[in-house]
mmCIF file of C-alpha atoms in Angstrom:
data_model
loop_
_atom_site.group_PDB
_atom_site.id
_atom_site.type_symbol
_atom_site.label_atom_id
_atom_site.label_comp_id
_atom_site.label_asym_id
_atom_site.label_seq_id
_atom_site.Cartn_x
_atom_site.Cartn_y
_atom_site.Cartn_z
ATOM 1 C CA MET A 1 111.960 72.765 87.476
ATOM 2 C CA TYR A 2 114.481 75.333 88.592
ATOM 3 C CA LYS A 3 117.463 74.268 90.691
ATOM 4 C CA SER A 4 117.692 77.687 92.323
ATOM 5 C CA PHE A 5 115.550 80.801 92.648
ATOM 6 C CA VAL A 6 118.160 82.673 90.578
ATOM 7 C CA GLU A 7 117.053 80.644 87.546
ATOM 8 C CA MET A 8 113.473 81.944 87.832
ATOM 9 C CA PRO A 9 112.767 84.616 85.182
ATOM 10 C CA VAL A 10 110.471 86.442 87.615
ATOM 11 C CA TRP A 11 113.280 86.648 90.204
ATOM 12 C CA GLN A 12 115.764 87.756 87.543
ATOM 13 C CA LYS A 13 113.420 90.547 86.462
ATOM 14 C CA ALA A 14 112.794 91.650 90.065
ATOM 15 C CA HIS A 15 116.506 91.597 90.862
ATOM 16 C CA LYS A 16 117.343 93.641 87.758
ATOM 17 C CA LEU A 17 114.678 96.189 88.651
ATOM 18 C CA SER A 18 115.926 96.562 92.219
ATOM 19 C CA ILE A 19 119.376 97.394 90.858
ATOM 20 C CA GLU A 20 117.849 99.945 88.479
ATOM 21 C CA VAL A 21 115.923 101.516 91.364
ATOM 22 C CA TYR A 22 119.120 101.699 93.391
ATOM 23 C CA GLN A 23 120.860 103.452 90.506
ATOM 24 C CA VAL A 24 118.140 106.094 90.072
ATOM 25 C CA THR A 25 118.202 106.853 93.793
ATOM 26 C CA VAL A 26 121.970 107.341 94.130
ATOM 27 C CA ASN A 27 121.710 111.083 93.564
ATOM 28 C CA LEU A 28 118.668 111.785 95.726
ATOM 29 C CA PRO A 29 119.225 114.472 98.355
ATOM 30 C CA ARG A 30 120.794 113.386 101.659
ATOM 31 C CA SER A 31 117.627 114.631 103.346
ATOM 32 C CA GLU A 32 115.869 111.638 101.742
ATOM 33 C CA ASP A 33 118.294 109.023 103.114
ATOM 34 C CA TYR A 34 115.773 107.941 105.746
ATOM 35 C CA GLY A 35 112.762 108.787 103.618
ATOM 36 C CA LEU A 36 112.167 108.027 99.974
ATOM 37 C CA THR A 37 115.649 106.648 99.286
ATOM 38 C CA SER A 38 115.380 104.040 102.018
ATOM 39 C CA GLN A 39 111.732 103.197 101.352
ATOM 40 C CA ILE A 40 111.979 102.665 97.602
ATOM 41 C CA ARG A 41 115.192 100.665 97.890
ATOM 42 C CA ARG A 42 113.690 98.448 100.579
ATOM 43 C CA SER A 43 110.425 97.866 98.692
ATOM 44 C CA SER A 44 112.184 97.114 95.403
ATOM 45 C CA ASN A 45 114.627 94.717 97.059
ATOM 46 C CA SER A 46 111.763 93.100 98.955
ATOM 47 C CA VAL A 47 110.263 91.890 95.673
ATOM 48 C CA SER A 48 113.179 89.627 94.748
ATOM 49 C CA ALA A 49 113.800 88.679 98.389
ATOM 50 C CA ASN A 50 110.236 87.407 98.818
ATOM 51 C CA ILE A 51 110.374 85.541 95.518
ATOM 52 C CA ALA A 52 113.531 83.820 96.795
ATOM 53 C CA GLU A 53 111.873 83.019 100.116
ATOM 54 C CA GLY A 54 108.798 81.673 98.359
ATOM 55 C CA TYR A 55 110.978 79.480 96.195
ATOM 56 C CA GLY A 56 112.429 77.954 99.363
ATOM 57 C CA ARG A 57 109.038 76.949 100.734
ATOM 58 C CA LYS A 58 107.694 73.448 100.128
ATOM 59 C CA MET A 59 103.944 73.994 100.328
ATOM 60 C CA LYS A 60 102.181 75.712 97.421
ATOM 61 C CA LYS A 61 100.166 77.811 99.865
ATOM 62 C CA ASP A 62 103.380 79.100 101.469
ATOM 63 C CA LYS A 63 104.942 79.812 98.074
ATOM 64 C CA ALA A 64 101.851 81.743 96.968
ATOM 65 C CA HIS A 65 101.926 83.729 100.228
ATOM 66 C CA PHE A 66 105.474 84.988 99.642
ATOM 67 C CA TYR A 67 104.834 85.674 95.962
ATOM 68 C CA THR A 68 101.819 87.718 97.070
ATOM 69 C CA ILE A 69 104.011 89.711 99.464
ATOM 70 C CA ALA A 70 106.452 90.267 96.580
ATOM 71 C CA ARG A 71 103.535 91.540 94.502
ATOM 72 C CA GLY A 72 102.581 93.989 97.242
ATOM 73 C CA SER A 73 106.149 95.269 97.389
ATOM 74 C CA ALA A 74 106.099 95.800 93.626
ATOM 75 C CA PHE A 75 102.977 97.957 93.995
ATOM 76 C CA GLU A 76 104.650 99.831 96.852
ATOM 77 C CA THR A 77 107.657 100.517 94.626
ATOM 78 C CA GLN A 78 105.361 101.854 91.912
ATOM 79 C CA ASN A 79 103.858 104.213 94.488
ATOM 80 C CA HIS A 80 107.302 105.488 95.490
ATOM 81 C CA LEU A 81 108.200 106.010 91.822
ATOM 82 C CA LEU A 82 105.094 108.134 91.296
ATOM 83 C CA TYR A 83 105.821 110.157 94.425
ATOM 84 C CA GLY A 84 109.449 110.674 93.387
ATOM 85 C CA ASN A 85 108.265 111.868 90.007
ATOM 86 C CA LYS A 86 105.717 114.304 91.476
ATOM 87 C CA VAL A 87 108.336 115.908 93.722
ATOM 88 C CA GLN A 88 110.665 116.050 90.700
ATOM 89 C CA TYR A 89 113.294 113.571 91.893
ATOM 90 C CA PHE A 90 112.658 111.226 88.942
ATOM 91 C CA ASN A 91 112.058 112.388 85.386
ATOM 92 C CA ASP A 92 108.974 111.312 83.462
ATOM 93 C CA ALA A 93 110.832 108.890 81.169
ATOM 94 C CA ILE A 94 112.516 106.837 83.912
ATOM 95 C CA THR A 95 109.343 106.860 86.010
ATOM 96 C CA LYS A 96 107.269 105.586 83.088
ATOM 97 C CA GLU A 97 109.834 102.945 82.137
ATOM 98 C CA LEU A 98 110.235 101.549 85.658
ATOM 99 C CA PHE A 99 106.504 101.756 86.400
ATOM 100 C CA GLU A 100 105.752 99.721 83.267
ATOM 101 C CA GLU A 101 108.469 97.170 84.071
ATOM 102 C CA TYR A 102 106.971 96.712 87.533
ATOM 103 C CA SER A 103 103.518 96.310 85.942
ATOM 104 C CA LEU A 104 104.884 93.476 83.798
ATOM 105 C CA LEU A 105 106.499 91.925 86.868
ATOM 106 C CA ILE A 106 103.184 92.137 88.739
ATOM 107 C CA PHE A 107 101.500 90.405 85.791
ATOM 108 C CA ASP A 108 104.073 87.589 85.966
ATOM 109 C CA LEU A 109 103.609 87.253 89.729
ATOM 110 C CA ASN A 110 99.829 87.127 89.257
ATOM 111 C CA LYS A 111 100.224 84.212 86.826
ATOM 112 C CA LEU A 112 102.526 82.396 89.243
ATOM 113 C CA ILE A 113 100.187 82.937 92.195
ATOM 114 C CA SER A 114 97.161 81.826 90.168
ATOM 115 C CA TYR A 115 98.945 78.651 89.088
ATOM 116 C CA LEU A 116 99.853 77.784 92.682
ATOM 117 C CA ILE A 117 96.354 78.486 94.015
ATOM 118 C CA ASN A 118 94.473 76.800 91.171
ATOM 119 C CA PRO A 119 96.783 74.689 88.964
ATOM 120 C CA GLN A 120 93.880 73.445 86.780
ATOM 121 C CA SER A 121 93.059 76.860 85.312
#
């Protein structure tokens, strides 16, 4: 059992990805400060934040709920990455890399949620 959410590999991965998203958005146009820049940073940071909040909950149902919200935020971040790529803010290589990393994170969250909902499977 983990003593803190920061020990959870899924949180570590989400946290690392949110920092990477921040770094790729540093040079976005100022006109996007309240658009894509804000939205993708918020959704990517929401993943690790909801994992941390889920960790702090006692009931498995509550934990699963916050991990599910984290999963939704990961999908939202993927959407923003695709949009940023289509409007030529993000190159194909970084978009593909981050999209795939978020897909792996979603897979990990799915396993965690499944375990909490049905620990026998």
